[in-house]
Coordinates of C-alpha atoms in Angstrom, one line a residue:
X1 CA 0.0 0.0 0.0
X2 CA 1.3 3.5 -0.9
X3 CA 0.6 6.3 1.6
X4 CA 0.9 10.0 1.2
X5 CA 4.3 11.3 2.3
X6 CA 5.3 13.6 5.0
X7 CA 8.4 15.8 4.3
X8 CA 11.2 16.2 6.8
X9 CA 14.0 17.4 2.8
X10 CA 21.3 14.6 -6.3
X11 CA 22.1 16.6 -8.7
X12 CA 21.6 13.9 -11.3
X13 CA 24.6 11.5 -10.9
X14 CA 27.1 11.5 -8.0
X15 CA 28.0 14.6 -6.1
X16 CA 31.4 14.7 -4.3
X17 CA 33.5 17.3 -2.6
X18 CA 36.9 15.5 -2.5
X19 CA 39.2 18.4 -1.8
X20 CA 39.7 22.0 -0.6
X21 CA 37.4 24.4 -2.5
X22 CA 35.9 21.5 -4.5
X23 CA 38.3 21.5 -7.5
X24 CA 42.0 21.3 -8.3
X25 CA 41.9 24.9 -9.4
X26 CA 40.8 25.9 -5.8
X27 CA 37.9 27.9 -7.3
X28 CA 35.5 27.2 -4.4
X29 CA 32.6 27.0 -6.8
X30 CA 29.7 24.6 -6.1
X31 CA 27.1 24.1 -8.9
X32 CA 23.8 23.2 -7.2
X33 CA 20.4 24.0 -8.7
X34 CA 18.8 24.1 -5.3
X35 CA 20.6 27.4 -4.4
X36 CA 18.4 29.9 -6.0
X37 CA 18.5 33.3 -4.4
X38 CA 15.0 32.8 -3.0
X39 CA 15.9 29.4 -1.5
X40 CA 19.2 30.7 -0.2
X41 CA 17.5 33.6 1.6
X42 CA 15.4 31.0 3.5
X43 CA 18.3 28.8 4.6
X44 CA 17.9 27.1 7.9
X45 CA 20.2 25.1 10.1
X46 CA 19.2 21.5 10.4
X47 CA 18.8 21.1 14.2
X48 CA 18.4 17.4 13.8
X49 CA 21.9 17.0 12.4
X50 CA 24.1 15.7 15.2
X51 CA 27.6 16.5 13.9
X52 CA 29.5 15.9 17.1
X53 CA 33.3 15.6 16.8
X54 CA 36.2 16.0 19.3
X55 CA 38.8 18.6 18.8
X56 CA 39.4 22.0 17.2
X57 CA 39.1 22.4 13.4
X58 CA 41.0 24.4 10.8
X59 CA 40.3 22.0 7.9
X60 CA 37.4 22.1 5.5
X61 CA 35.0 19.1 5.6
X62 CA 34.6 16.9 2.6
X63 CA 31.5 15.3 1.1
X64 CA 31.7 11.8 -0.4
X65 CA 28.8 9.7 -1.8
X66 CA 28.6 6.0 -2.1
X67 CA 29.8 5.2 1.5
X68 CA 28.7 2.2 3.6
X69 CA 25.2 1.2 2.8
X70 CA 25.1 3.7 0.0
X71 CA 25.3 6.6 2.5
X72 CA 26.8 10.0 1.7
X73 CA 29.5 10.9 4.2
X74 CA 31.0 14.1 5.7
X75 CA 34.7 13.7 6.4
X76 CA 36.0 15.9 9.2
X77 CA 39.4 16.0 10.9
X78 CA 40.5 17.7 14.1
X79 CA 43.6 19.0 15.8
X80 CA 43.1 16.2 18.3
X81 CA 44.1 13.8 15.5
X82 CA 40.6 12.5 15.2
X83 CA 39.2 11.5 11.8
X84 CA 35.4 11.2 11.3
X85 CA 33.1 9.9 8.6
X86 CA 29.6 11.3 9.5
X87 CA 26.3 10.3 7.9
X88 CA 25.5 13.3 5.7
X89 CA 21.8 12.9 6.5
X90 CA 21.7 13.1 10.3
X91 CA 25.4 13.7 11.4
X92 CA 25.7 10.4 13.2
X93 CA 29.1 8.7 13.2
X94 CA 29.7 6.1 10.6
X95 CA 33.3 5.5 11.6
X96 CA 36.0 7.4 13.5
X97 CA 39.7 6.9 14.0
X98 CA 42.3 8.4 16.4
X99 CA 45.7 8.4 14.7
X100 CA 47.9 9.3 17.7
X101 CA 48.4 11.9 20.4
X102 CA 48.6 15.5 19.0
X103 CA 51.5 17.8 20.0
X104 CA 51.0 20.3 22.9
X105 CA 52.0 23.9 22.0
X106 CA 54.4 23.8 24.9
X107 CA 56.4 21.2 23.1
X108 CA 56.8 23.3 19.9
X109 CA 59.3 26.1 19.4
X110 CA 56.5 28.6 18.6
X111 CA 53.0 28.5 17.1
X112 CA 49.4 29.4 17.7
X113 CA 47.6 26.0 17.4
X114 CA 47.2 24.0 20.6
X115 CA 47.3 21.1 20.4
X116 CA 48.7 20.6 16.9
X117 CA 47.3 17.6 15.0
X118 CA 45.6 17.6 11.6
X119 CA 45.5 21.1 10.3
X120 CA 45.5 21.0 6.4
X121 CA 42.4 20.0 4.5
X122 CA 42.6 16.3 3.5
X123 CA 41.9 15.0 0.0
X124 CA 40.1 12.0 -1.3
X125 CA 41.2 10.1 -4.4
X126 CA 37.8 9.0 -5.7
X127 CA 38.8 6.2 -8.1
X128 CA 40.6 4.3 -5.3
X129 CA 38.3 5.6 -2.5
X130 CA 41.4 6.8 -0.6
X131 CA 41.5 9.5 2.1
X132 CA 44.8 11.3 2.5
X133 CA 46.0 13.7 5.2
X134 CA 48.9 14.8 7.4
X135 CA 48.9 14.4 11.2
X136 CA 51.4 15.9 13.6
X137 CA 51.9 13.3 16.4
X138 CA 54.0 12.5 19.3
X139 CA 54.3 9.0 20.8
X140 CA 56.1 10.2 24.0
X141 CA 54.5 13.5 25.1
X142 CA 56.6 15.8 22.9
X143 CA 60.0 14.2 23.1
X144 CA 59.6 12.8 19.6
X145 CA 57.6 14.7 17.0
X146 CA 56.5 13.2 13.7
X147 CA 54.6 14.4 10.6
X148 CA 52.8 11.3 9.4
X149 CA 51.1 11.2 6.0
X150 CA 48.1 8.8 6.1
X151 CA 46.3 6.9 3.5
X152 CA 42.9 5.4 4.6
X153 CA 40.0 3.6 3.0
X154 CA 37.4 6.4 3.0
X155 CA 34.6 3.9 3.5
X156 CA 36.0 2.1 6.6
X157 CA 38.8 4.2 8.0
X158 CA 41.3 1.4 7.6
X159 CA 44.9 2.5 7.1
X160 CA 46.2 1.2 3.8
X161 CA 49.3 -1.0 3.5
X162 CA 52.6 0.8 3.6
X163 CA 51.2 3.9 5.3
X164 CA 51.6 6.2 7.1
X165 CA 54.7 7.8 5.6
X166 CA 57.0 9.2 8.2
X167 CA 58.2 12.6 6.8
X168 CA 61.1 12.8 9.2
X169 CA 62.5 9.4 8.0
X170 CA 61.8 9.8 4.3
X171 CA 61.8 13.5 3.2
X172 CA 65.1 15.0 1.9
X173 CA 66.1 17.4 -0.8
X174 CA 69.8 17.2 -1.5
X175 CA 71.5 18.0 1.8
X176 CA 68.3 19.5 3.3
X177 CA 66.6 17.2 5.8
X178 CA 62.9 17.5 6.9
X179 CA 62.5 18.3 10.6
X180 CA 59.0 17.8 12.0
X181 CA 59.8 20.0 15.1
X182 CA 60.0 23.2 13.0
X183 CA 57.6 22.4 10.2
X184 CA 53.8 22.7 10.1
X185 CA 51.3 21.4 7.6
X186 CA 48.5 24.0 7.2
X187 CA 47.9 24.0 3.4
X188 CA 45.4 21.7 1.7
X189 CA 46.6 18.5 0.1
X190 CA 46.0 17.5 -3.6
X191 CA 46.1 14.3 -5.6
X192 CA 47.5 14.5 -9.2
X193 CA 48.6 11.7 -11.5
X194 CA 48.4 9.1 -8.8
X195 CA 50.4 10.9 -6.2
X196 CA 49.4 12.9 -3.2
X197 CA 51.1 16.3 -2.7
X198 CA 51.6 17.7 0.8
X199 CA 52.9 21.3 1.4
X200 CA 54.7 22.4 4.6
X201 CA 55.8 25.7 6.1
X202 CA 56.8 26.8 9.6
X203 CA 54.9 27.6 12.7
X204 CA 53.3 30.9 13.5
X205 CA 56.2 33.1 14.7
X206 CA 58.8 32.0 12.1
X207 CA 61.0 30.4 14.7
X208 CA 64.0 28.1 14.3
X209 CA 65.1 26.7 10.9
X210 CA 62.4 25.6 8.6
X211 CA 61.8 25.5 4.8
X212 CA 59.0 25.5 2.3
X213 CA 58.6 21.9 1.4
X214 CA 56.4 20.2 -1.2
X215 CA 56.3 16.4 -0.7
X216 CA 55.0 13.9 -3.3
X217 CA 54.0 10.3 -2.4
X218 CA 52.7 7.8 -5.0
X219 CA 49.5 6.3 -3.8
X220 CA 50.5 2.8 -4.9
X221 CA 54.2 3.1 -3.9
X222 CA 54.5 5.1 -0.7
X223 CA 58.2 4.2 -0.2
X224 CA 59.1 6.3 -3.3
X225 CA 58.9 9.8 -1.7
X226 CA 60.0 12.8 -3.8
X227 CA 60.4 16.3 -2.2
X228 CA 61.5 19.8 -3.0
X229 CA 62.5 22.5 -0.6
X230 CA 63.4 26.2 -0.8
X231 CA 67.1 26.9 -1.0
X232 CA 66.9 29.6 1.6
X233 CA 65.5 29.2 5.1
X234 CA 61.8 30.1 5.3
X235 CA 59.7 30.3 2.2
X236 CA 56.9 28.4 3.9
X237 CA 54.0 26.9 1.9
X238 CA 51.5 27.8 4.6
X239 CA 48.6 29.2 2.6
X240 CA 45.3 27.5 3.5
X241 CA 44.5 26.7 -0.1
X242 CA 47.7 24.6 -0.3
X243 CA 48.4 22.9 -3.6
X244 CA 46.5 24.1 -6.7
X245 CA 46.6 22.6 -10.2
X246 CA 45.6 23.1 -13.8
X247 CA 44.8 19.3 -13.8
X248 CA 48.4 18.3 -14.7
X249 CA 51.0 20.3 -12.7
X250 CA 51.0 21.4 -9.1
X251 CA 51.2 25.1 -8.3
X252 CA 52.2 26.5 -4.9
X253 CA 52.7 29.8 -3.2
X254 CA 55.6 30.5 -0.9
X255 CA 56.3 33.0 1.9
X256 CA 59.2 35.1 2.9
X257 CA 62.7 33.7 3.2
X258 CA 65.5 34.8 5.5
X259 CA 68.9 36.2 4.5
X260 CA 68.6 35.5 0.8
X261 CA 70.4 37.9 -1.6
X262 CA 69.5 35.9 -4.7
X263 CA 66.0 34.5 -5.3
X264 CA 65.9 31.2 -3.5
X265 CA 62.3 30.0 -3.7
X266 CA 60.5 32.4 -1.5
X267 CA 57.9 35.1 -2.2
X268 CA 56.8 33.2 -5.3
X269 CA 54.2 31.2 -7.3
X270 CA 55.9 28.0 -8.5
X271 CA 54.8 25.5 -11.0
X272 CA 56.1 21.9 -10.5
X273 CA 56.2 19.0 -12.9
X274 CA 54.8 15.8 -11.4
X275 CA 57.1 14.4 -8.7
X276 CA 57.4 17.2 -7.6
X277 CA 60.2 18.4 -9.9
X278 CA 61.0 22.1 -10.2
X279 CA 62.8 23.0 -13.5
X280 CA 64.2 26.3 -12.2
X281 CA 63.3 27.9 -15.5
X282 CA 61.6 31.3 -15.5
X283 CA 58.5 30.1 -17.2
X284 CA 57.9 27.9 -14.1
X285 CA 58.0 30.5 -11.3
X286 CA 57.2 34.1 -10.6
X287 CA 58.4 36.5 -7.9
X288 CA 57.8 40.2 -7.7
X289 CA 60.7 42.5 -8.4
X290 CA 60.5 43.8 -4.7
X291 CA 60.8 40.3 -3.2
X292 CA 63.7 41.4 -1.0
X293 CA 61.6 44.1 0.5
X294 CA 58.8 41.7 1.1
X295 CA 61.2 39.3 2.7
X296 CA 62.6 41.9 5.0
X297 CA 59.1 43.0 6.0
X298 CA 57.7 39.5 6.6
X299 CA 55.1 40.3 3.9
X300 CA 54.4 36.9 2.5
X301 CA 53.3 36.7 -1.1
X302 CA 52.0 33.2 -0.2
X303 CA 49.3 34.3 2.2
X304 CA 46.3 33.1 0.2
X305 CA 47.6 30.4 -2.2
X306 CA 47.7 30.1 -6.0
X307 CA 44.3 30.4 -7.7
X308 CA 43.9 29.0 -11.2
X309 CA 41.6 31.2 -13.3
X310 CA 40.7 31.2 -17.0
X311 CA 39.3 34.4 -18.5
X312 CA 37.9 34.0 -22.0
X313 CA 38.9 36.8 -24.3
X314 CA 41.8 38.0 -22.2
X315 CA 45.4 37.9 -23.6
X316 CA 46.7 35.9 -21.9
X317 CA 43.6 34.0 -20.9
X318 CA 45.2 31.2 -18.8
X319 CA 46.1 32.9 -15.5
X320 CA 47.2 32.4 -11.9
X321 CA 45.9 34.8 -9.4
X322 CA 48.1 35.5 -6.3
X323 CA 47.0 37.4 -3.2
X324 CA 49.2 38.1 -0.2
X325 CA 50.0 39.9 2.9
X326 CA 50.9 43.1 0.9
X327 CA 47.2 43.5 0.0
X328 CA 47.9 43.2 -3.7
X329 CA 46.2 41.1 -6.3
X330 CA 48.6 39.8 -9.0
X331 CA 47.6 38.3 -12.4
X332 CA 50.2 35.9 -13.9
X333 CA 50.5 34.2 -17.2
X334 CA 50.1 30.6 -16.4
X335 CA 51.9 29.4 -19.5
X336 CA 55.0 31.6 -18.8
X337 CA 55.1 32.8 -15.2
X338 CA 58.1 35.0 -16.0
X339 CA 60.7 34.6 -13.2
X340 CA 61.5 37.7 -11.2
X341 CA 59.5 40.2 -13.2
X342 CA 56.5 42.5 -13.3
X343 CA 53.1 40.7 -13.3
X344 CA 50.6 40.8 -16.1
X345 CA 48.5 43.0 -13.9
X346 CA 48.5 44.3 -10.3
X347 CA 46.1 46.2 -8.1
X348 CA 45.9 47.1 -4.4
X349 CA 42.7 45.4 -3.2
X350 CA 43.0 45.3 0.6
X351 CA 44.5 47.6 3.2
X352 CA 45.2 44.6 5.4
X353 CA 47.1 41.3 4.9
X354 CA 45.2 38.6 2.9
X355 CA 45.5 35.2 4.6
X356 CA 42.4 33.3 3.7
X357 CA 41.7 31.2 0.6
X358 CA 40.1 33.1 -2.3
X359 CA 37.4 31.8 -4.7
X360 CA 36.6 32.5 -8.3
X361 CA 33.4 32.4 -10.4
X362 CA 31.9 33.6 -13.6
X363 CA 28.6 35.3 -14.4
X364 CA 27.2 37.0 -17.5
X365 CA 29.0 40.1 -16.3
X366 CA 32.5 38.6 -16.2
X367 CA 35.0 36.6 -14.2
X368 CA 35.3 37.4 -10.5
X369 CA 37.7 36.7 -7.6
X370 CA 36.4 37.1 -4.1
X371 CA 38.5 37.1 -0.9
X372 CA 38.5 38.1 2.7
X373 CA 40.3 41.4 3.0
X374 CA 40.5 44.2 5.6
X375 CA 40.2 41.5 8.4
X376 CA 36.4 40.9 8.3
X377 CA 35.2 42.0 4.9
X378 CA 34.6 40.2 1.6
X379 CA 35.8 41.9 -1.5
X380 CA 35.3 41.0 -5.1
X381 CA 37.1 42.2 -8.2
X382 CA 36.5 41.5 -11.8
X383 CA 39.2 40.4 -14.3
X384 CA 38.5 42.3 -17.5
X385 CA 39.1 40.4 -20.8
X386 CA 41.6 42.8 -22.3
X387 CA 45.1 42.6 -23.7
X388 CA 46.6 42.4 -21.1
X389 CA 43.7 41.7 -18.6
X390 CA 43.0 44.3 -16.0
X391 CA 41.5 44.3 -12.5
X392 CA 38.4 46.3 -11.4
X393 CA 37.2 46.2 -7.8
X394 CA 33.4 45.7 -7.8
X395 CA 32.1 45.4 -4.2
X396 CA 33.1 45.1 -0.6
X397 CA 30.8 43.9 2.3
X398 CA 31.1 42.9 5.9
X399 CA 31.0 39.1 6.5
X400 CA 31.1 39.5 10.3
X401 CA 34.4 37.7 10.6
X402 CA 37.4 36.2 8.9
X403 CA 36.4 33.0 7.1
X404 CA 37.4 31.9 3.6
X405 CA 34.6 32.5 1.0
X406 CA 33.0 29.9 -1.3
X407 CA 30.4 30.2 -4.0
X408 CA 27.2 28.5 -5.2
X409 CA 25.6 28.8 -8.6
X410 CA 22.6 27.1 -10.0
X411 CA 24.3 26.2 -13.3
X412 CA 27.9 27.5 -13.2
X413 CA 27.1 31.1 -14.3
X414 CA 23.6 32.1 -13.0
X415 CA 22.5 32.9 -9.5
X416 CA 26.0 33.2 -8.1
X417 CA 26.0 33.5 -4.4
X418 CA 29.1 34.3 -2.4
X419 CA 29.1 32.7 1.1
X420 CA 31.2 34.0 3.9
X421 CA 31.7 32.9 7.5
X422 CA 31.9 35.3 10.5
X423 CA 34.8 33.3 11.9
X424 CA 36.0 34.3 15.4
X425 CA 33.4 37.1 15.4
X426 CA 29.7 36.9 14.8
X427 CA 29.9 33.1 14.0
X428 CA 27.2 33.2 11.3
X429 CA 27.0 32.2 7.7
X430 CA 26.3 35.1 5.3
X431 CA 25.4 35.1 1.6
X432 CA 25.8 37.8 -1.0
X433 CA 24.9 38.3 -4.6
X434 CA 28.0 37.5 -6.7
X435 CA 27.5 40.5 -9.1
X436 CA 26.5 43.2 -6.6
X437 CA 27.4 42.1 -3.1
X438 CA 23.7 42.7 -2.1
X439 CA 22.7 40.6 0.9
X440 CA 21.0 37.3 0.1
X441 CA 21.2 35.5 3.4
X442 CA 21.7 37.7 6.5
X443 CA 22.8 35.1 9.0
X444 CA 19.5 33.7 10.2
X445 CA 18.1 33.7 13.7
X446 CA 19.1 32.2 17.0
X447 CA 19.1 28.7 15.6
X448 CA 21.6 29.6 12.9
X449 CA 24.3 30.8 15.3
X450 CA 27.4 28.6 15.3
X451 CA 30.3 28.3 17.8
X452 CA 34.0 27.5 17.5
X453 CA 34.6 29.1 14.1
X454 CA 38.2 29.4 13.1
X455 CA 39.6 32.2 10.9
X456 CA 40.6 29.9 8.0
X457 CA 37.3 28.0 8.0
X458 CA 35.3 27.6 4.8
X459 CA 32.2 25.7 4.0
X460 CA 31.0 23.3 1.3
X461 CA 27.7 22.9 -0.6
X462 CA 26.1 19.6 -1.7
X463 CA 22.6 18.6 -2.6
X464 CA 20.8 21.7 -1.2
X465 CA 22.9 21.8 2.0
X466 CA 25.9 23.7 3.3
X467 CA 28.2 22.0 5.7
X468 CA 30.7 23.8 8.0
X469 CA 33.2 22.1 10.3
X470 CA 34.0 24.0 13.5
X471 CA 35.5 23.1 16.9
X472 CA 33.7 20.1 18.3
X473 CA 30.8 20.2 15.7
X474 CA 29.9 20.0 12.0
X475 CA 26.9 22.2 11.2
X476 CA 24.4 21.5 8.4
X477 CA 22.2 24.2 6.7
X478 CA 19.4 23.3 4.3
X479 CA 17.3 25.2 1.7
X480 CA 13.5 24.9 2.0
X481 CA 11.8 22.0 0.2
X482 CA 8.5 22.2 -1.6
X483 CA 5.8 19.6 -0.5
X484 CA 6.4 16.1 -1.9
X485 CA 3.5 14.2 -3.4
X486 CA 4.1 10.7 -4.6
X487 CA 2.8 9.8 -8.1
X488 CA 2.9 7.0 -10.6
X489 CA 2.9 4.1 -8.1
X490 CA 3.2 0.9 -10.1
X491 CA 3.9 -2.8 -9.6
X492 CA 6.8 -4.0 -11.7
X493 CA 7.5 -7.5 -12.9
X494 CA 8.8 -9.6 -10.1
X495 CA 6.8 -7.8 -7.4
X496 CA 8.8 -4.6 -7.0
X497 CA 6.9 -1.4 -6.3
X498 CA 8.0 1.9 -7.9
X499 CA 6.9 5.4 -7.2
X500 CA 8.1 8.9 -8.3
X501 CA 7.7 12.6 -7.6
X502 CA 9.1 15.9 -8.8
X503 CA 11.0 18.5 -6.8
X504 CA 13.9 21.0 -6.9
X505 CA 16.7 19.6 -9.0
X506 CA 19.8 18.6 -7.0
X507 CA 18.1 17.9 -3.7
X508 CA 18.7 14.6 -1.8
X509 CA 15.9 12.4 -0.6
X510 CA 15.7 9.2 1.5
X511 CA 12.9 6.6 1.4
X512 CA 11.5 4.9 4.5
X513 CA 8.8 2.2 4.9
X514 CA 6.8 0.5 7.7
X515 CA 3.8 -1.8 8.1
X516 CA 2.5 0.3 11.0
X517 CA 1.8 3.9 10.0
X518 CA 1.3 5.0 13.6
X519 CA 5.0 4.6 14.4
X520 CA 7.3 7.6 14.7
X521 CA 9.5 8.1 11.6
X522 CA 12.6 7.2 13.7
X523 CA 11.2 3.7 14.0
X524 CA 10.5 3.3 10.2
X525 CA 12.9 1.3 8.1
X526 CA 15.3 3.3 6.0
X527 CA 15.3 1.9 2.5
X528 CA 17.9 4.1 0.9
X529 CA 18.5 7.1 -1.3
X530 CA 15.9 8.2 -3.9
X531 CA 17.4 8.4 -7.4
X532 CA 17.2 11.6 -9.5
X533 CA 16.5 10.0 -12.9
X534 CA 16.5 13.4 -14.6
X535 CA 16.8 16.9 -13.3
X536 CA 14.0 17.4 -10.8
X537 CA 12.4 14.0 -11.4
X538 CA 12.9 11.4 -8.6
X539 CA 12.2 7.7 -8.5
X540 CA 12.4 4.9 -6.0
X541 CA 11.9 1.1 -6.4
X542 CA 11.2 -1.2 -3.4
X543 CA 12.2 -4.7 -4.5
X544 CA 10.8 -6.2 -1.3
X545 CA 7.3 -4.7 -1.5
X546 CA 5.7 -8.0 -2.5
X547 CA 6.8 -9.6 0.8
X548 CA 4.3 -7.4 2.8
X549 CA 0.5 -7.4 2.8
X550 CA 0.7 -3.7 3.2
X551 CA 3.5 -1.2 3.4
X552 CA 3.5 2.6 4.0
X553 CA 6.2 4.8 2.5
X554 CA 7.6 8.2 3.5
X555 CA 10.3 10.4 1.9
X556 CA 12.3 13.0 3.6
X557 CA 15.2 15.3 2.6
X558 CA 18.1 14.6 2.9

């Protein structure tokens, strides 16, 4: 028997957020038809989403579909060295792992994270279902410190054979040896060509001797570690965006070096060949002509990370955008970075250092870059398709804090909404029109207030929901869902029952069934995810229906 549904709320095909800012380019763009301006304005926090985790959080969460029992998972990591896979529907724990004691700040030469465990955003290699991350650990209360690079089965949390890789024991570059005590791993990891790339810098305070390191580890041969380090001391790869890519080569931003009289890897955007291997050629790096002054002033070019941007009609059109502590935006020719030279274009876009990850998106009006500037503001500039391209500042708004922005669009160009987080301030999510900066979502009411936000935090969007990982908790926000009415119920050959309905494209639905309609929904049997067979058209088939004299069905989102 088919009963009318009650609603509690797939883009066609699988949806996954396997890395920082969703793509190798680090664009921070999430295409989701559910996020129309009207729906975004009515966003609500899902109070039924548990989301409990243990530890402080600086890393972005990930969203992975096809987990145990077909469930979608939220992957979250903490500074207490805890790794979680949460059910994306209700926030319950699917699995969790503790990978070793984190390091107390008192056991480090300097820094501002206490304790220090997993800081950089992990990455998932989808073909192999592999989760990769770096954890700072100590087996003996700070006497021995180790950066361990982990590879886990994302569906079970089982550590893969040959892992973790001990950076202290395996990472060298010529005569330069990796020292976990002075190195920190803040930037996001990336997987390219079958290898994971892990960036390292120093601790907050620039103490002791450290280098900017990029470490590459083949997923199928973890003993074959390749690494590159800056020639001069310093040059940390600490930007939260970490490793960016054009799909082939890794790009990284470096910070200030110490005592260098010739350029030695710092204050730069560097392109590596797979490995990583750095050619040393000028077409594979760029550093501003005033890099010595930036070094001397501790004004890191690498504050935000490399952002890969294509601007149709511009000459050149394949660009890298760099933002740093000097408040400038730089446009670079991605095919020939130029060595120590003037950039393609440059503009002052912030009166304060830029330290958060930027995002980029395109609308009918052009190509934008949005970033957190002036401490608590979001600013957007447009890259004009000229020869050479130019920069025009478009809007600046308050986001109530210092989070890293991300962007939703219904189809990749329309209804672009820039989302900001009031990290370490008003602790609310805020949404703005991508073209004008006009308020779309003003932060909500008492239920939408978060806690434990960190200044590098950014969110993700998937299937009509936004997820943000903060200290001790992952938060879920949902767009409103129109009423669901089941139609076209039909018996199929073999005794299966099939029903369908229409709703907002891209939303996620779960089917439940019972033989006793008076039971609470929590006591109904969860049958599984409802398939989106075409945009906005959903269908579910119960292969066991013939085994029951009567059966009632309900659907909820997610």
